[in-house]
Amino acid sequence: MAKKNNSDVIVDNLKGFIRKGAATTPVGYVPTGHFSLDFAINYGELPEKIDLSTLKGYDPSNALGLPLGKLVMLYGEEGGGKSSLAYRISGFAQKLGYPVAWLDTEHSFAEGLAIINGVDIDNIYYSTMSNPGDPDKVYYAEDVFDAIIELIKSGVKVIVLDSVANLVTKDRGEATADKIIIGKLARLMSENLGKLVSYADKHGALLVFINQLRFKIGQKFGNPETTPGGMSLKHNASLIIKISKKKSKEALIEIPGEDGKMKIIGRKSYMRLEKNRFAKPCEENVEVPIYYVAHFPNIEELMFEAGRQLKVISVYKGMFKWTDSDGKKHEVEGKADFTAYIKYNELQYTLGQHLITAAEENSTILPPEINKWLNDHDSKKKKESKIDEKRSSEKKTSGSGKAKGKKAGD
């Protein structure tokens, strides 16, 4: 029997605290619902440039996205889509069977947007930092941190804090408005975030902290942008995503309204991975759509991304290829031309049904927009079928009546 060396003896004495081997594979992932973003998080580049069929280790049955057990910070300018992205993360987590909690310090939870992004609002744990049974009770940042730990211990797997910037420390809450208190939140987070991420790692919980973009006063040189909460939040976050509005006119997602005028129903935003501990740096912005209403005009693009994820659509030297369920081959060069081809030839339903089959085979969740579009399409076809049956029945009845009338006249 081989004699243990001194380090093995020490490890035995510290059993439970330290182990041999440093494999740290996450217990699971929560998709953002945007395949390009999920792929960039896990591989450090955009999927359009890679033939996924040749990518070593890639398996569409394994979810990509945000790893459980980590802290993620989303921040950016107002109206960029921070909350919308957090809703989608929450919706996909629920579909995977993970309990989700939303701590709403901004009192800005939008039911409609949450539902559009797949959230089951009846089964999400929700708090506005108030107690209906005791209206005078005030909950401060200290209470929020304690509550997050209790939620993690209770088995909640995804906790969204919206937002860090709106947290009020006890000192600030109990002080008069004219009293200046500087840096208290940053110091509080510095003292508590280490404990929070430790609990998250231990219990496999994902913490999603939404933050606001602020600017340093009087700075003339360098980047004036900053975020509340101090450096500790940036240090403890495993992933930082900066979200900004795409400001060109092409960024607007519009449809014709009932009055004939174009109506804005969404816009495209840029997601930039400023910090990513899970893959090499991704230098390119990831463009994703942010919707305000339940209408999805670029369903072809969403289906394209899902098709790439599931290897239904392959690529070789910029040529995208898809063989449908009838064995017919479709080959088009370039992503934009491929999606335009699908739209022009009205192949959305055929491709969508192929995606459903592939998703079931690989135990993969499709984006909620695709399922909604397919359900709406089926409902529309059923409605049209009933109308056709009714018209056919009326014609038969009318024809029968004419025949009887003619016979009676004879």
CSV table of N, CA and C in Angstrom, one decimal, residues 240-366:
chain,number,residue,atom,x,y,z
A,240,ILE,N,-20.9,40.3,-16.4
A,240,ILE,CA,-21.5,41.7,-16.4
A,240,ILE,C,-21.9,42.0,-17.9
A,241,ILE,N,-23.2,42.3,-18.0
A,241,ILE,CA,-23.7,42.6,-19.4
A,241,ILE,C,-24.2,44.0,-19.4
A,242,LYS,N,-23.6,44.8,-20.3
A,242,LYS,CA,-24.0,46.2,-20.5
A,242,LYS,C,-25.1,46.2,-21.6
A,243,ILE,N,-26.2,46.8,-21.4
A,243,ILE,CA,-27.3,46.8,-22.3
A,243,ILE,C,-27.5,48.2,-22.8
A,244,SER,N,-27.5,48.4,-24.1
A,244,SER,CA,-27.7,49.8,-24.6
A,244,SER,C,-28.7,49.8,-25.8
A,245,LYS,N,-29.4,50.8,-26.0
A,245,LYS,CA,-30.3,50.9,-27.1
A,245,LYS,C,-29.6,51.1,-28.4
A,246,LYS,N,-30.0,50.4,-29.4
A,246,LYS,CA,-29.5,50.7,-30.8
A,246,LYS,C,-30.2,51.9,-31.3
A,247,LYS,N,-29.5,53.0,-31.6
A,247,LYS,CA,-30.2,54.3,-31.8
A,247,LYS,C,-30.5,54.6,-33.3
A,248,SER,N,-30.2,53.8,-34.2
A,248,SER,CA,-30.5,54.1,-35.6
A,248,SER,C,-32.0,53.8,-35.8
A,249,LYS,N,-32.6,54.4,-36.9
A,249,LYS,CA,-34.0,54.2,-37.2
A,249,LYS,C,-34.3,52.7,-37.4
A,250,GLU,N,-33.3,52.0,-38.0
A,250,GLU,CA,-33.5,50.5,-38.3
A,250,GLU,C,-33.7,49.7,-37.0
A,251,ALA,N,-33.3,50.3,-35.8
A,251,ALA,CA,-33.4,49.6,-34.6
A,251,ALA,C,-34.9,49.4,-34.1
A,252,LEU,N,-35.8,50.3,-34.6
A,252,LEU,CA,-37.2,50.2,-34.2
A,252,LEU,C,-37.8,49.0,-34.9
A,253,ILE,N,-38.7,48.3,-34.2
A,253,ILE,CA,-39.5,47.2,-34.7
A,253,ILE,C,-40.9,47.8,-34.8
A,254,GLU,N,-41.4,47.9,-36.1
A,254,GLU,CA,-42.6,48.6,-36.3
A,254,GLU,C,-43.6,47.7,-37.1
A,255,ILE,N,-44.9,47.9,-37.0
A,255,ILE,CA,-45.9,47.3,-37.7
A,255,ILE,C,-47.0,48.3,-38.1
A,256,PRO,N,-47.7,48.1,-39.2
A,256,PRO,CA,-48.8,49.1,-39.6
A,256,PRO,C,-49.9,49.0,-38.5
A,257,GLY,N,-50.4,50.1,-38.0
A,257,GLY,CA,-51.5,50.2,-37.1
A,257,GLY,C,-52.8,50.2,-37.9
A,258,GLU,N,-53.9,50.2,-37.1
A,258,GLU,CA,-55.2,50.2,-37.7
A,258,GLU,C,-55.5,51.4,-38.6
A,259,ASP,N,-54.8,52.5,-38.2
A,259,ASP,CA,-55.0,53.8,-39.0
A,259,ASP,C,-54.1,53.9,-40.1
A,260,GLY,N,-53.3,52.8,-40.4
A,260,GLY,CA,-52.4,52.8,-41.5
A,260,GLY,C,-51.0,53.3,-41.2
A,261,LYS,N,-50.8,54.0,-40.1
A,261,LYS,CA,-49.5,54.5,-39.6
A,261,LYS,C,-48.7,53.5,-39.0
A,262,MET,N,-47.4,53.6,-39.1
A,262,MET,CA,-46.5,52.6,-38.4
A,262,MET,C,-46.5,52.8,-36.9
A,263,LYS,N,-46.6,51.6,-36.2
A,263,LYS,CA,-46.7,51.6,-34.8
A,263,LYS,C,-45.4,50.9,-34.2
A,264,ILE,N,-44.7,51.5,-33.3
A,264,ILE,CA,-43.5,50.9,-32.7
A,264,ILE,C,-44.0,49.9,-31.7
A,265,ILE,N,-43.5,48.6,-31.8
A,265,ILE,CA,-43.9,47.5,-30.9
A,265,ILE,C,-42.6,46.9,-30.2
A,266,GLY,N,-41.5,47.5,-30.5
A,266,GLY,CA,-40.3,47.0,-29.9
A,266,GLY,C,-39.0,47.7,-30.5
A,267,ARG,N,-37.9,47.4,-30.0
A,267,ARG,CA,-36.7,47.9,-30.6
A,267,ARG,C,-35.5,46.9,-30.4
A,268,LYS,N,-34.5,47.1,-31.1
A,268,LYS,CA,-33.3,46.2,-30.9
A,268,LYS,C,-32.3,46.9,-30.0
A,269,SER,N,-31.7,46.1,-29.2
A,269,SER,CA,-30.7,46.6,-28.2
A,269,SER,C,-29.4,45.8,-28.4
A,270,TYR,N,-28.3,46.4,-27.9
A,270,TYR,CA,-27.0,45.7,-27.9
A,270,TYR,C,-26.7,45.2,-26.6
A,271,MET,N,-26.2,44.0,-26.5
A,271,MET,CA,-25.7,43.3,-25.3
A,271,MET,C,-24.2,43.2,-25.4
A,272,ARG,N,-23.5,43.8,-24.5
A,272,ARG,CA,-22.0,43.7,-24.5
A,272,ARG,C,-21.5,43.0,-23.3
A,273,LEU,N,-20.8,41.9,-23.4
A,273,LEU,CA,-20.2,41.1,-22.3
A,273,LEU,C,-19.0,41.8,-21.8
A,274,GLU,N,-19.1,42.7,-20.8
A,274,GLU,CA,-18.0,43.4,-20.3
A,274,GLU,C,-17.1,42.6,-19.4
A,275,LYS,N,-17.7,41.6,-18.8
A,275,LYS,CA,-16.9,40.7,-18.0
A,275,LYS,C,-17.5,39.3,-18.1
A,276,ASN,N,-16.7,38.3,-18.4
A,276,ASN,CA,-17.2,36.9,-18.6
A,276,ASN,C,-16.2,35.9,-18.1
A,277,ARG,N,-16.5,35.2,-17.0
A,277,ARG,CA,-15.5,34.3,-16.5
A,277,ARG,C,-15.7,32.9,-17.1
A,278,PHE,N,-16.6,32.7,-18.1
A,278,PHE,CA,-17.0,31.4,-18.6
A,278,PHE,C,-16.4,31.1,-20.0
A,279,ALA,N,-15.9,32.2,-20.7
A,279,ALA,CA,-15.4,32.0,-22.0
A,279,ALA,C,-14.4,33.1,-22.3
A,280,LYS,N,-13.8,33.0,-23.5
A,280,LYS,CA,-12.9,34.0,-23.9
A,280,LYS,C,-13.6,35.3,-24.2
A,281,PRO,N,-13.0,36.5,-24.1
A,281,PRO,CA,-13.7,37.8,-24.3
A,281,PRO,C,-14.4,37.8,-25.7
A,282,CYS,N,-15.6,38.3,-25.7
A,282,CYS,CA,-16.4,38.5,-27.0
A,282,CYS,C,-16.3,40.0,-27.3
A,283,GLU,N,-15.6,40.4,-28.3
A,283,GLU,CA,-15.4,41.8,-28.6
A,283,GLU,C,-16.6,42.4,-29.4
A,284,GLU,N,-17.5,41.6,-29.8
A,284,GLU,CA,-18.6,42.1,-30.6
A,284,GLU,C,-19.9,42.2,-29.8
A,285,ASN,N,-20.7,43.2,-30.1
A,285,ASN,CA,-22.0,43.4,-29.5
A,285,ASN,C,-23.0,42.3,-30.0
A,286,VAL,N,-23.8,41.8,-29.1
A,286,VAL,CA,-24.8,40.9,-29.5
A,286,VAL,C,-26.1,41.7,-29.6
A,287,GLU,N,-26.7,41.6,-30.8
A,287,GLU,CA,-28.0,42.4,-31.1
A,287,GLU,C,-29.2,41.5,-30.8
A,288,VAL,N,-30.1,42.0,-29.9
A,288,VAL,CA,-31.3,41.2,-29.5
A,288,VAL,C,-32.5,42.1,-29.6
A,289,PRO,N,-33.7,41.5,-29.9
A,289,PRO,CA,-34.9,42.3,-30.0
A,289,PRO,C,-35.5,42.4,-28.6
A,290,ILE,N,-36.1,43.6,-28.3
A,290,ILE,CA,-36.8,43.8,-27.0
A,290,ILE,C,-38.2,44.2,-27.4
A,291,TYR,N,-39.2,43.4,-27.0
A,291,TYR,CA,-40.6,43.7,-27.4
A,291,TYR,C,-41.4,44.3,-26.3
A,292,TYR,N,-42.4,45.2,-26.7
A,292,TYR,CA,-43.3,45.8,-25.8
A,292,TYR,C,-44.7,45.2,-25.8
A,293,VAL,N,-45.0,44.6,-26.9
A,293,VAL,CA,-46.3,43.9,-27.0
A,293,VAL,C,-46.1,42.6,-27.6
A,294,ALA,N,-47.2,41.8,-27.6
A,294,ALA,CA,-47.1,40.4,-28.0
A,294,ALA,C,-47.2,40.3,-29.5
A,295,HIS,N,-46.2,40.8,-30.2
A,295,HIS,CA,-46.2,40.7,-31.7
A,295,HIS,C,-44.8,40.5,-32.1
A,296,PHE,N,-44.5,39.5,-33.0
A,296,PHE,CA,-43.2,39.2,-33.3
A,296,PHE,C,-42.9,39.2,-34.8
A,297,PRO,N,-42.7,40.3,-35.4
A,297,PRO,CA,-42.6,40.4,-36.9
A,297,PRO,C,-41.4,39.7,-37.4
A,298,ASN,N,-40.3,39.6,-36.7
A,298,ASN,CA,-39.1,38.9,-37.2
A,298,ASN,C,-39.0,37.5,-36.7
A,299,ILE,N,-40.1,36.8,-36.7
A,299,ILE,CA,-40.2,35.4,-36.3
A,299,ILE,C,-39.2,34.5,-37.1
A,300,GLU,N,-38.9,34.9,-38.3
A,300,GLU,CA,-38.0,34.1,-39.1
A,300,GLU,C,-36.6,34.1,-38.5
A,301,GLU,N,-36.2,35.3,-38.0
A,301,GLU,CA,-34.9,35.4,-37.3
A,301,GLU,C,-34.8,34.6,-36.1
A,302,LEU,N,-35.9,34.6,-35.3
A,302,LEU,CA,-35.9,33.7,-34.1
A,302,LEU,C,-35.9,32.3,-34.4
A,303,MET,N,-36.6,31.9,-35.5
A,303,MET,CA,-36.5,30.5,-35.9
A,303,MET,C,-35.2,30.1,-36.4
A,304,PHE,N,-34.5,31.1,-37.1
A,304,PHE,CA,-33.2,30.8,-37.6
A,304,PHE,C,-32.2,30.5,-36.5
A,305,GLU,N,-32.3,31.3,-35.4
A,305,GLU,CA,-31.4,31.1,-34.3
A,305,GLU,C,-31.7,29.8,-33.6
A,306,ALA,N,-33.0,29.4,-33.5
A,306,ALA,CA,-33.3,28.2,-32.8
A,306,ALA,C,-32.8,27.0,-33.7
A,307,GLY,N,-33.0,27.2,-35.0
A,307,GLY,CA,-32.5,26.2,-36.0
A,307,GLY,C,-31.0,26.0,-35.9
A,308,ARG,N,-30.3,27.0,-35.7
A,308,ARG,CA,-28.8,26.9,-35.6
A,308,ARG,C,-28.5,26.2,-34.3
A,309,GLN,N,-29.2,26.6,-33.2
A,309,GLN,CA,-29.0,26.0,-31.9
A,309,GLN,C,-29.2,24.5,-32.0
A,310,LEU,N,-30.2,24.0,-32.6
A,310,LEU,CA,-30.6,22.6,-32.7
A,310,LEU,C,-30.0,21.9,-33.8
A,311,LYS,N,-29.1,22.5,-34.6
A,311,LYS,CA,-28.4,22.0,-35.7
A,311,LYS,C,-29.3,21.6,-36.9
A,312,VAL,N,-30.5,22.1,-36.9
A,312,VAL,CA,-31.5,21.9,-38.0
A,312,VAL,C,-31.0,22.7,-39.2
A,313,ILE,N,-30.4,23.9,-38.9
A,313,ILE,CA,-29.8,24.7,-40.0
A,313,ILE,C,-28.3,24.6,-39.8
A,314,SER,N,-27.6,24.2,-40.9
A,314,SER,CA,-26.1,24.2,-40.8
A,314,SER,C,-25.5,25.3,-41.7
A,315,VAL,N,-24.2,25.5,-41.5
A,315,VAL,CA,-23.6,26.5,-42.3
A,315,VAL,C,-22.2,26.0,-42.8
A,316,TYR,N,-21.9,26.4,-44.0
A,316,TYR,CA,-20.5,26.1,-44.5
A,316,TYR,C,-20.1,27.2,-45.5
A,317,LYS,N,-19.1,27.9,-45.1
A,317,LYS,CA,-18.5,29.0,-45.8
A,317,LYS,C,-19.6,30.0,-46.2
A,318,GLY,N,-20.4,30.4,-45.1
A,318,GLY,CA,-21.5,31.4,-45.3
A,318,GLY,C,-22.7,30.9,-46.0
A,319,MET,N,-22.8,29.7,-46.4
A,319,MET,CA,-24.0,29.1,-47.0
A,319,MET,C,-24.8,28.3,-46.0
A,320,PHE,N,-26.0,28.8,-45.7
A,320,PHE,CA,-26.9,28.1,-44.7
A,320,PHE,C,-27.8,27.1,-45.4
A,321,LYS,N,-27.8,25.9,-44.8
A,321,LYS,CA,-28.6,24.8,-45.4
A,321,LYS,C,-29.6,24.2,-44.4
A,322,TRP,N,-30.8,23.9,-45.0
A,322,TRP,CA,-31.8,23.3,-44.2
A,322,TRP,C,-32.6,22.3,-45.0
A,323,THR,N,-32.7,21.1,-44.6
A,323,THR,CA,-33.5,20.0,-45.2
A,323,THR,C,-34.7,19.8,-44.4
A,324,ASP,N,-35.9,20.1,-45.1
A,324,ASP,CA,-37.1,20.1,-44.3
A,324,ASP,C,-37.6,18.6,-44.1
A,325,SER,N,-38.7,18.4,-43.5
A,325,SER,CA,-39.2,17.1,-43.1
A,325,SER,C,-39.6,16.3,-44.4
A,326,ASP,N,-39.9,17.0,-45.5
A,326,ASP,CA,-40.2,16.3,-46.7
A,326,ASP,C,-39.0,15.9,-47.6
A,327,GLY,N,-37.8,16.3,-47.0
A,327,GLY,CA,-36.5,16.0,-47.7
A,327,GLY,C,-36.1,17.0,-48.7
A,328,LYS,N,-36.9,18.1,-48.8
A,328,LYS,CA,-36.5,19.2,-49.7
A,328,LYS,C,-35.4,20.1,-49.1
A,329,LYS,N,-34.3,20.4,-49.9
A,329,LYS,CA,-33.2,21.1,-49.5
A,329,LYS,C,-33.3,22.6,-49.8
A,330,HIS,N,-33.0,23.4,-48.8
A,330,HIS,CA,-33.0,24.9,-48.9
A,330,HIS,C,-31.6,25.4,-48.6
A,331,GLU,N,-31.0,26.1,-49.6
A,331,GLU,CA,-29.7,26.6,-49.4
A,331,GLU,C,-29.6,28.1,-49.8
A,332,VAL,N,-29.2,28.9,-48.9
A,332,VAL,CA,-29.2,30.4,-49.1
A,332,VAL,C,-27.9,30.9,-48.5
A,333,GLU,N,-27.3,31.8,-49.1
A,333,GLU,CA,-26.0,32.4,-48.6
A,333,GLU,C,-26.4,33.7,-47.7
A,334,GLY,N,-25.9,33.7,-46.5
A,334,GLY,CA,-26.1,34.8,-45.6
A,334,GLY,C,-27.3,34.7,-44.8
A,335,LYS,N,-27.2,35.1,-43.5
A,335,LYS,CA,-28.3,35.0,-42.6
A,335,LYS,C,-29.5,35.9,-43.0
A,336,ALA,N,-29.2,37.1,-43.4
A,336,ALA,CA,-30.3,38.0,-43.8
A,336,ALA,C,-31.1,37.4,-45.0
A,337,ASP,N,-30.4,36.9,-46.0
A,337,ASP,CA,-31.1,36.4,-47.1
A,337,ASP,C,-31.8,35.1,-46.8
A,338,PHE,N,-31.2,34.3,-45.9
A,338,PHE,CA,-31.9,33.1,-45.5
A,338,PHE,C,-33.2,33.4,-44.8
A,339,THR,N,-33.3,34.3,-43.9
A,339,THR,CA,-34.5,34.6,-43.2
A,339,THR,C,-35.5,35.3,-44.2
A,340,ALA,N,-35.0,36.1,-45.1
A,340,ALA,CA,-35.9,36.7,-46.1
A,340,ALA,C,-36.5,35.6,-47.0
A,341,TYR,N,-35.7,34.6,-47.3
A,341,TYR,CA,-36.1,33.4,-48.1
A,341,TYR,C,-37.3,32.7,-47.4
A,342,ILE,N,-37.1,32.4,-46.1
A,342,ILE,CA,-38.1,31.7,-45.3
A,342,ILE,C,-39.4,32.5,-45.3
A,343,LYS,N,-39.3,33.9,-45.2
A,343,LYS,CA,-40.5,34.7,-45.1
A,343,LYS,C,-41.2,34.8,-46.5
A,344,TYR,N,-40.4,35.0,-47.6
A,344,TYR,CA,-40.9,35.1,-48.9
A,344,TYR,C,-41.7,33.8,-49.3
A,345,ASN,N,-41.1,32.7,-49.0
A,345,ASN,CA,-41.7,31.4,-49.4
A,345,ASN,C,-42.7,30.9,-48.4
A,346,GLU,N,-43.0,31.7,-47.3
A,346,GLU,CA,-43.9,31.3,-46.3
A,346,GLU,C,-43.6,29.9,-45.7
A,347,LEU,N,-42.4,29.7,-45.3
A,347,LEU,CA,-41.9,28.4,-44.8
A,347,LEU,C,-41.8,28.4,-43.2
A,348,GLN,N,-42.4,29.5,-42.6
A,348,GLN,CA,-42.2,29.6,-41.2
A,348,GLN,C,-42.9,28.4,-40.4
A,349,TYR,N,-44.1,28.0,-40.9
A,349,TYR,CA,-44.8,27.0,-40.2
A,349,TYR,C,-44.0,25.6,-40.4
A,350,THR,N,-43.5,25.4,-41.6
A,350,THR,CA,-42.8,24.1,-41.8
A,350,THR,C,-41.5,24.1,-41.0
A,351,LEU,N,-40.8,25.2,-40.9
A,351,LEU,CA,-39.6,25.2,-40.1
A,351,LEU,C,-39.9,25.2,-38.7
A,352,GLY,N,-41.0,25.8,-38.2
A,352,GLY,CA,-41.4,25.8,-36.8
A,352,GLY,C,-41.7,24.4,-36.4
A,353,GLN,N,-42.4,23.6,-37.2
A,353,GLN,CA,-42.8,22.2,-36.8
A,353,GLN,C,-41.5,21.4,-36.7
A,354,HIS,N,-40.6,21.6,-37.6
A,354,HIS,CA,-39.3,20.9,-37.6
A,354,HIS,C,-38.6,21.2,-36.3
A,355,LEU,N,-38.6,22.5,-35.9
A,355,LEU,CA,-38.0,22.9,-34.6
A,355,LEU,C,-38.6,22.3,-33.4
A,356,ILE,N,-39.9,22.1,-33.4
A,356,ILE,CA,-40.6,21.5,-32.3
A,356,ILE,C,-40.1,20.1,-32.1
A,357,THR,N,-40.1,19.3,-33.3
A,357,THR,CA,-39.6,17.9,-33.3
A,357,THR,C,-38.2,17.8,-32.7
A,358,ALA,N,-37.3,18.7,-33.3
A,358,ALA,CA,-35.9,18.7,-32.8
A,358,ALA,C,-35.8,19.1,-31.4
A,359,ALA,N,-36.6,20.0,-30.9
A,359,ALA,CA,-36.5,20.5,-29.5
A,359,ALA,C,-36.9,19.3,-28.6
A,360,GLU,N,-38.0,18.6,-29.0
A,360,GLU,CA,-38.5,17.5,-28.2
A,360,GLU,C,-37.4,16.4,-28.1
A,361,GLU,N,-36.8,16.1,-29.2
A,361,GLU,CA,-35.7,15.1,-29.3
A,361,GLU,C,-34.5,15.4,-28.4
A,362,ASN,N,-34.2,16.7,-28.3
A,362,ASN,CA,-33.1,17.2,-27.6
A,362,ASN,C,-33.4,17.7,-26.2
A,363,SER,N,-34.7,17.6,-25.8
A,363,SER,CA,-35.1,18.2,-24.5
A,363,SER,C,-34.7,19.6,-24.3
A,364,THR,N,-34.9,20.4,-25.4
A,364,THR,CA,-34.6,21.8,-25.4
A,364,THR,C,-35.8,22.7,-25.4
A,365,ILE,N,-35.8,23.8,-24.7
A,365,ILE,CA,-36.9,24.7,-24.7
A,365,ILE,C,-36.8,25.8,-25.8
A,366,LEU,N,-37.9,25.9,-26.6
A,366,LEU,CA,-37.9,26.9,-27.7
A,366,LEU,C,-38.3,28.3,-27.1
